[in-house]
Short mmCIF file of C-alpha atoms and ligand atoms in Angstrom, two decimals:
data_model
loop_
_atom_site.label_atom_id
_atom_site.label_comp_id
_atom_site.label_asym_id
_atom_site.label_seq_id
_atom_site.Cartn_x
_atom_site.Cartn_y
_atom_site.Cartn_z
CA UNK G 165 26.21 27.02 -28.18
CA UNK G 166 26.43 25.23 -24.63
CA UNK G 167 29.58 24.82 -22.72
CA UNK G 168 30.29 21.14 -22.45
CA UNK G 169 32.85 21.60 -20.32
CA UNK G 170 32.22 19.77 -16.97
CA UNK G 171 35.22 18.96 -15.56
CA UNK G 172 38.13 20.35 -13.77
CA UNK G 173 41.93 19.18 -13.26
CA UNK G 174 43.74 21.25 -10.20
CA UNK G 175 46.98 20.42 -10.17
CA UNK G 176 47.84 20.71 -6.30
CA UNK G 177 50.54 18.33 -5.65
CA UNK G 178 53.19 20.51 -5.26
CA UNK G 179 55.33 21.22 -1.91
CA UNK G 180 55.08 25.06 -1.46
CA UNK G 181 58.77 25.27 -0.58
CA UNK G 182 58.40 29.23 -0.95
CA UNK G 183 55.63 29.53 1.33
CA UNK G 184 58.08 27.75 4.62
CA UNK G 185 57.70 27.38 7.49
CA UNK G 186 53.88 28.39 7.17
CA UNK G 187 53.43 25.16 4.60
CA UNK G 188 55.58 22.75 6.91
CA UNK G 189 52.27 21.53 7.99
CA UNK G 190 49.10 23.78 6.12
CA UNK G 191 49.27 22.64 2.02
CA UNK G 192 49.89 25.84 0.15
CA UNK G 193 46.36 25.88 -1.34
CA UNK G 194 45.03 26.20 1.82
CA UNK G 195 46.63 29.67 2.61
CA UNK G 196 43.91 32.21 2.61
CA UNK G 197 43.16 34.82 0.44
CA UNK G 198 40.63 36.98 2.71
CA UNK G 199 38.15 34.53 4.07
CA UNK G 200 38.88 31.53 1.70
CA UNK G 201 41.72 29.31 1.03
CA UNK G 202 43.29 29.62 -2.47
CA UNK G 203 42.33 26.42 -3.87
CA UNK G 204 38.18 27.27 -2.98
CA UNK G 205 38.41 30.68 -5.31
CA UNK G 206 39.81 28.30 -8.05
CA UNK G 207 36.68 25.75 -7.19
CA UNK G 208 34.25 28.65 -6.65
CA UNK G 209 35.67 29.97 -10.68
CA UNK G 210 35.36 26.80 -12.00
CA UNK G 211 31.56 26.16 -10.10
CA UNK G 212 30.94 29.34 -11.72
CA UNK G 213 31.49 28.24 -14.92
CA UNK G 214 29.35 25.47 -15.27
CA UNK G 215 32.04 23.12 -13.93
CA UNK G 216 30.57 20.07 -11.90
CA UNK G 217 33.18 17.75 -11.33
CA UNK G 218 36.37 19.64 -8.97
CA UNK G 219 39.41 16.58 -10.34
CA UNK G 220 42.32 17.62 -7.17
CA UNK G 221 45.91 15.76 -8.06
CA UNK G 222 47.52 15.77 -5.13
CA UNK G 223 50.25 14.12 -2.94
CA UNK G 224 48.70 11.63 -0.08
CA UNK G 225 49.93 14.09 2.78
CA UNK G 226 47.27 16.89 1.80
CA UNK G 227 44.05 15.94 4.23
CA UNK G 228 42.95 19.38 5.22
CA UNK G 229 42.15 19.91 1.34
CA UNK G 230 39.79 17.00 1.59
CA UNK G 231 38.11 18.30 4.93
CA UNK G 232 37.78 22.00 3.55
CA UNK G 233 35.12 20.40 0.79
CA UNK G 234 33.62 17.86 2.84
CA UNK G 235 30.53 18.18 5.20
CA UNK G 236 30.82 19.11 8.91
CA UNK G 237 28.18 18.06 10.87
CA UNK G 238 29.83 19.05 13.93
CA UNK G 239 30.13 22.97 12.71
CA UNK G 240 27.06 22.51 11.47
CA UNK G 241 24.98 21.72 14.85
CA UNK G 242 27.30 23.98 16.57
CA UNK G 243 26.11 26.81 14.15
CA UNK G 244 22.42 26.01 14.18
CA UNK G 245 22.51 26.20 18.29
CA UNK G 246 24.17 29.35 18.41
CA UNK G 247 21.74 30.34 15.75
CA UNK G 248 24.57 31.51 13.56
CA UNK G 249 22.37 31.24 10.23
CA UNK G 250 24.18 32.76 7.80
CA UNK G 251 27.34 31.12 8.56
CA UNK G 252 25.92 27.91 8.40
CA UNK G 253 24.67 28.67 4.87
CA UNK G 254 27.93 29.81 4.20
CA UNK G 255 29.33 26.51 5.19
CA UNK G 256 26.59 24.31 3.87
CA UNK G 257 27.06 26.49 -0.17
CA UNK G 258 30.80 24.57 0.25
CA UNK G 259 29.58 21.24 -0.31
CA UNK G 260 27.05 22.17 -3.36
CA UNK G 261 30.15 23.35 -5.35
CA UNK G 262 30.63 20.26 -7.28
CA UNK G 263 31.66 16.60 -7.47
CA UNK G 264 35.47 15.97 -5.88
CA UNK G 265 37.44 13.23 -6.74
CA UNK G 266 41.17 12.70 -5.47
CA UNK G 267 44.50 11.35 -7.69
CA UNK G 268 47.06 10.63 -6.57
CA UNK G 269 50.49 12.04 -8.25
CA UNK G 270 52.97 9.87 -6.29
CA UNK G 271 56.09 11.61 -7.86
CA UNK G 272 56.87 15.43 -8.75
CA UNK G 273 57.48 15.30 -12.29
CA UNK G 274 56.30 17.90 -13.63
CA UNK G 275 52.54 20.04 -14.91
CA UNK G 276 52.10 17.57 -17.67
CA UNK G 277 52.60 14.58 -15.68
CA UNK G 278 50.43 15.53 -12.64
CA UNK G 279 47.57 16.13 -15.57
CA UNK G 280 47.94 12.82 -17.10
CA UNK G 281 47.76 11.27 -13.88
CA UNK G 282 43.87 12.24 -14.22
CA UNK G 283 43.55 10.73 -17.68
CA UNK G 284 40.81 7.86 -16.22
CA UNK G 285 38.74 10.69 -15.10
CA UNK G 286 38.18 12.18 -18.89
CA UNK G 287 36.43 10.03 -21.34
CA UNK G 288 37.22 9.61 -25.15
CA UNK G 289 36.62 12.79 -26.66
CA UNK G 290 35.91 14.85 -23.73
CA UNK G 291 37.01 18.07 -23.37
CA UNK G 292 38.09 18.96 -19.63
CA UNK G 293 39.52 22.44 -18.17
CA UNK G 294 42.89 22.87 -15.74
CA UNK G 295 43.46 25.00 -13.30
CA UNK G 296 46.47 26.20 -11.44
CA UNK G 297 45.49 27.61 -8.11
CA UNK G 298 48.67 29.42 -7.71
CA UNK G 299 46.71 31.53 -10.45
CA UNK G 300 44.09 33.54 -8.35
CA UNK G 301 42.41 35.66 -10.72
CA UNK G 302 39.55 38.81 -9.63
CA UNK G 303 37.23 39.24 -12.99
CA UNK G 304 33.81 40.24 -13.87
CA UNK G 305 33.37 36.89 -15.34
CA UNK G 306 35.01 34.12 -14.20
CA UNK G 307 38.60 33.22 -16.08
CA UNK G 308 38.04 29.15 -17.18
CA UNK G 309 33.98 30.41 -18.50
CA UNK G 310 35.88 33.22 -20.61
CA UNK G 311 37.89 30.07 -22.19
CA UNK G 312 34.77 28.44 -22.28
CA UNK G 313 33.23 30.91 -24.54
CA UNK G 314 36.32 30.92 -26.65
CA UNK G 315 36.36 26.60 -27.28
CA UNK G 316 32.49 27.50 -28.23
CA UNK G 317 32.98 29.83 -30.66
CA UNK G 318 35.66 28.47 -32.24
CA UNK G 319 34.06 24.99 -32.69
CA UNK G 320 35.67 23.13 -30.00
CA UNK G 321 39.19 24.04 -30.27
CA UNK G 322 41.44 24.17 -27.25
CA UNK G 323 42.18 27.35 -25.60
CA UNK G 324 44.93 29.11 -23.18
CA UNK G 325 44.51 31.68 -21.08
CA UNK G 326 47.00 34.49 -21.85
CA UNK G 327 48.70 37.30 -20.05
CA UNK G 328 51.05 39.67 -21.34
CA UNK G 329 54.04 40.12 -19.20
CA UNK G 330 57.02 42.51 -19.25
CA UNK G 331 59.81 41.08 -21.76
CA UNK G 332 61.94 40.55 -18.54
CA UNK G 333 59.78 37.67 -17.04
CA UNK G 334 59.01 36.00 -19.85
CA UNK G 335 61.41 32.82 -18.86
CA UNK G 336 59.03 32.03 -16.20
CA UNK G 337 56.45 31.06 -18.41
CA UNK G 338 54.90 28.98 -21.36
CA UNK G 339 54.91 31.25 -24.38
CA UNK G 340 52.81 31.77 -27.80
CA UNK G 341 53.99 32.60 -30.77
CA UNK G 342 50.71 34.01 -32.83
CA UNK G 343 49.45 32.81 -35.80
CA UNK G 344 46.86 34.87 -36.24
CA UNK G 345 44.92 37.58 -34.48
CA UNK G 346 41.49 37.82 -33.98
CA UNK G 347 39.33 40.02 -32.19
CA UNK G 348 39.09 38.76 -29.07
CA UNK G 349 41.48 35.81 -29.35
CA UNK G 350 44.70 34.33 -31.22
CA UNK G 351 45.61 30.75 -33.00
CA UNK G 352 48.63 30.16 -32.01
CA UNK G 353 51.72 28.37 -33.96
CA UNK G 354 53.77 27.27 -31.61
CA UNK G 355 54.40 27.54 -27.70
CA UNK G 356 57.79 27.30 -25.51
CA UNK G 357 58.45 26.82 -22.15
CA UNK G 358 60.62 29.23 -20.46
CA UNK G 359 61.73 30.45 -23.42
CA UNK G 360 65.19 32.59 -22.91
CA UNK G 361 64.19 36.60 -23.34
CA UNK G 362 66.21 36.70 -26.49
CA UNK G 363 64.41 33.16 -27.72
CA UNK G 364 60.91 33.84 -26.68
CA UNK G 365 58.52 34.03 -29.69
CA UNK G 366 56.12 36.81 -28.02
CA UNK G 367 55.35 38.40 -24.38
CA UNK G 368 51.83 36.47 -24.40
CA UNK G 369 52.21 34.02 -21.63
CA UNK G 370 50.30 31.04 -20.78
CA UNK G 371 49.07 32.02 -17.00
CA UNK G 372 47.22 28.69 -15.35
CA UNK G 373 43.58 28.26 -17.61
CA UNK G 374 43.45 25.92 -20.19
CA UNK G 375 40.46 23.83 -21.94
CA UNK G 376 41.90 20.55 -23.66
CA UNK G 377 40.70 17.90 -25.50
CA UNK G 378 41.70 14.56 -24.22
CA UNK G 379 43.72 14.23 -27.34
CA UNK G 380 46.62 15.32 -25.12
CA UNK G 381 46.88 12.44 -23.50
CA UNK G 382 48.56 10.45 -25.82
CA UNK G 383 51.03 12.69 -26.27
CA UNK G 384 51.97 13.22 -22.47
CA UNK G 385 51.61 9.26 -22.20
CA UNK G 386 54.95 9.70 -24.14
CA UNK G 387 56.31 11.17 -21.02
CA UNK G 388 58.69 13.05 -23.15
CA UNK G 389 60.67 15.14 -21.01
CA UNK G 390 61.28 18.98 -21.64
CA UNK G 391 62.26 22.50 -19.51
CA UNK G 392 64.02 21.45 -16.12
CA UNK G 393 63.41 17.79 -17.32
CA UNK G 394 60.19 17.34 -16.37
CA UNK G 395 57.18 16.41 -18.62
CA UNK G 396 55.97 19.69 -19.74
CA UNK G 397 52.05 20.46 -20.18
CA UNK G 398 53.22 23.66 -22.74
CA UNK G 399 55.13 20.70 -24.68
CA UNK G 400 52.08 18.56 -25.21
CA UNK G 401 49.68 21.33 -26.26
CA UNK G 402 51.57 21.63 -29.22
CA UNK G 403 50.31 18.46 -30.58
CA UNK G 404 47.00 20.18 -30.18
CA UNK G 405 47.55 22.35 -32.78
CA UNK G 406 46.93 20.53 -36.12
CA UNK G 407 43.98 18.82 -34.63
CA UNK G 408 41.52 20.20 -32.78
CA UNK G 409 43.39 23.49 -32.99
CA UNK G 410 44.20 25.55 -30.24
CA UNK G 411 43.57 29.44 -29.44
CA UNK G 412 44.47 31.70 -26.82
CA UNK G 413 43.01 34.28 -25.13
CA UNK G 414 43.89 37.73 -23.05
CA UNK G 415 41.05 37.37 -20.85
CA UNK G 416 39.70 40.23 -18.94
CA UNK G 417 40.80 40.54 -14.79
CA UNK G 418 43.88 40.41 -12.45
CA UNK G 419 45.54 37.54 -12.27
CA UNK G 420 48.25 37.62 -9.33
CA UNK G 421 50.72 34.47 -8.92
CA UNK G 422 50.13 33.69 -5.42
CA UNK G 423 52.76 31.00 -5.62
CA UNK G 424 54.96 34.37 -4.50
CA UNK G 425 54.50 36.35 -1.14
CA UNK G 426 54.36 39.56 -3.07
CA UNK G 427 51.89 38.08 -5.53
CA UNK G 428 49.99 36.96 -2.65
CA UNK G 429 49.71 39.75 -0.26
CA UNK G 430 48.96 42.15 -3.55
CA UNK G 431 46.11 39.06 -3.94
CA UNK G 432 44.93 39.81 -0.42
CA UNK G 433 44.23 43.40 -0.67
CA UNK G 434 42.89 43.38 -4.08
CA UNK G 435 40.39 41.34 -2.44
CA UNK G 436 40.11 43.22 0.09
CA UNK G 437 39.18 45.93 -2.10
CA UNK G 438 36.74 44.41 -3.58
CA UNK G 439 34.85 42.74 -0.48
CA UNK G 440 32.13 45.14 0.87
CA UNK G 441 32.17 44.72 4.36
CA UNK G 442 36.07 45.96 4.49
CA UNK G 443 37.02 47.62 1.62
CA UNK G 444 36.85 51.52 2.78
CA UNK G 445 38.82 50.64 6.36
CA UNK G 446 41.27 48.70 4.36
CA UNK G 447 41.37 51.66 1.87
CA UNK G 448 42.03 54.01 5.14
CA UNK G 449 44.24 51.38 6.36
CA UNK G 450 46.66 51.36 3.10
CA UNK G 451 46.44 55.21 2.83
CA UNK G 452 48.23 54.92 6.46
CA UNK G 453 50.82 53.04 5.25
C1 G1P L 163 53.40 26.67 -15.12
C2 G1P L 163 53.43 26.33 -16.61
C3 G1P L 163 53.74 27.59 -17.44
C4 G1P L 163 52.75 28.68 -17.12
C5 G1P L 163 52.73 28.95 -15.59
C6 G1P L 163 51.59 29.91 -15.27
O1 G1P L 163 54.71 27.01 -14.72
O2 G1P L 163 54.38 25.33 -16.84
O3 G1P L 163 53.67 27.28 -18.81
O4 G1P L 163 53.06 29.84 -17.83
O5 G1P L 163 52.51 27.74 -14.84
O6 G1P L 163 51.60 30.34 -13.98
P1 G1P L 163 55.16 27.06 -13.17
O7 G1P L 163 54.73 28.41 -12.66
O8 G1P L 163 54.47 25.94 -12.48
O9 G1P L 163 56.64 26.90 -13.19
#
């Protein structure tokens, strides 16, 4: 079956109050994770996937985002006379990763909220992925096309990606509780955010993938408010499960919450790890430490 997924919500409005005073002036997605800044691994994943269309919420004082993804003719000549080739394909691949279009979220009121302020961008019946950034995630295949395969093969369904965490942190995230298991996914019954430890239905937690149908819309239109009073996105996918039904899955990879320092320098030499051209210094490096 083909994926018919083609667009992307990023929710990016957010302040990055734990990343001070290096976000006073850079937006958090634009901290890098070795040569790229957060927010391009989450394009990159979702250009991967068959994604064309990159949907960025954001608050109006984010510019540098827009400038990352847009052409630079200036780099670009400078490159071509100093016969730097490979950077400037490097630089030219940026703007062939997709479509970008810009909302607006002009208040922080939560995930759910910044995601219906994209609801013009999704047609009737369309089913769209989100992506958190703050999510970075190193896997054979990319996270959101693991989902993808999942909302294939179980006939258009919506699907979460899942992690399980240790019983301890599970009040930092949205939670399943399973209804059934199969092999490589679950249908799920019910979901809370932030559940207390005592109070949380599983350790399967919801970590920043999803594919929705635009069903959800009407029910974050209700702008029912939820955890820390703000409109909840983990809320509103329960009124996904009657109809189209909705699935999660543990897909395979790291995932490390770069919305923390220690989640984002484990991010940066994981990467590091991985990348070719450094990985046995760094290795040499670490073994130093
Ligand atoms: C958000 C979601 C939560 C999810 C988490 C994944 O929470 O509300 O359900 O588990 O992302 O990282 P946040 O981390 O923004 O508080």
């Amino acid at each position: 079956m083909k994926s018919l997924i083609k667009k992307a919500i990023f929710p990016i409005a957010g302040l990055g109050t734990r990343f001070l005073p290096a976000t006073k002036s850079i937006p958090k997605e634009m901290l890098t994770i070795l040569d790229r800044p957060v927010l391009e691994w989450a394009v990159l994943e979702a250009s991967k996937s068959g994604i064309e269309e990159m949907i960025f919420v954001t608050s109006s004082n984010k510019n540098t985002i827009l400038e990352h993804f847009d052409k630079s003719e200036l780099l670009e000549l400078s490159l071509k006379k100093k016969k730097k080739l490979d950077k400037l394909k490097l630089i030219k691949e940026q703007n062939k990763l997709g479509y970008f279009s810009i909302v607006i979220q002009d208040e922080p009121k939560g995930l759910g909220h910044a995601v219906w302020c994209a609801r013009k961008l999704i047609k009737k019946h369309e089913n769209f992925a989100v992506i958190l950034p703050d999510d970075v995630i190193l896997s054979k295949t990319p996270a959101i096309k693991q989902l993808i395969n999942v909302f294939n093969e179980t006939n258009y369904s919506s699907v979460v990606g899942l992690k399980k965490v240790p019983k301890k942190d599970v009040s930092k995230y949205g939670v399943i509780n399973i209804k059934k298991k199969y092999p490589n996914f679950y249908s799920i019954s019910d979901l809370v955010e932030k559940p207390k430890i005592d109070e949380a239905p599983s350790n399967l937690s919801v970590v920043g993938r999803y594919v929705l149908s635009e069903k959800i819309f009407k029910t974050l239109s209700l702008k029912k408010k939820g955890f820390g009073n703000e409109i909840q996105l983990t809320d509103a996918l329960n009124s996904l499960i009657e109809q189209p039904g909705l699935f999660g899955t543990e897909f395979e990879g790291r995932r490390f919450d770069c919305g923390s320092k220690l989640g984002f320098i484990e991010a940066n030499l994981n990467f590091g790890l991985n990348d070719p051209e450094i990985k046995s210094n760094l290795r040499l490096l670490m073994k130093k430490l």
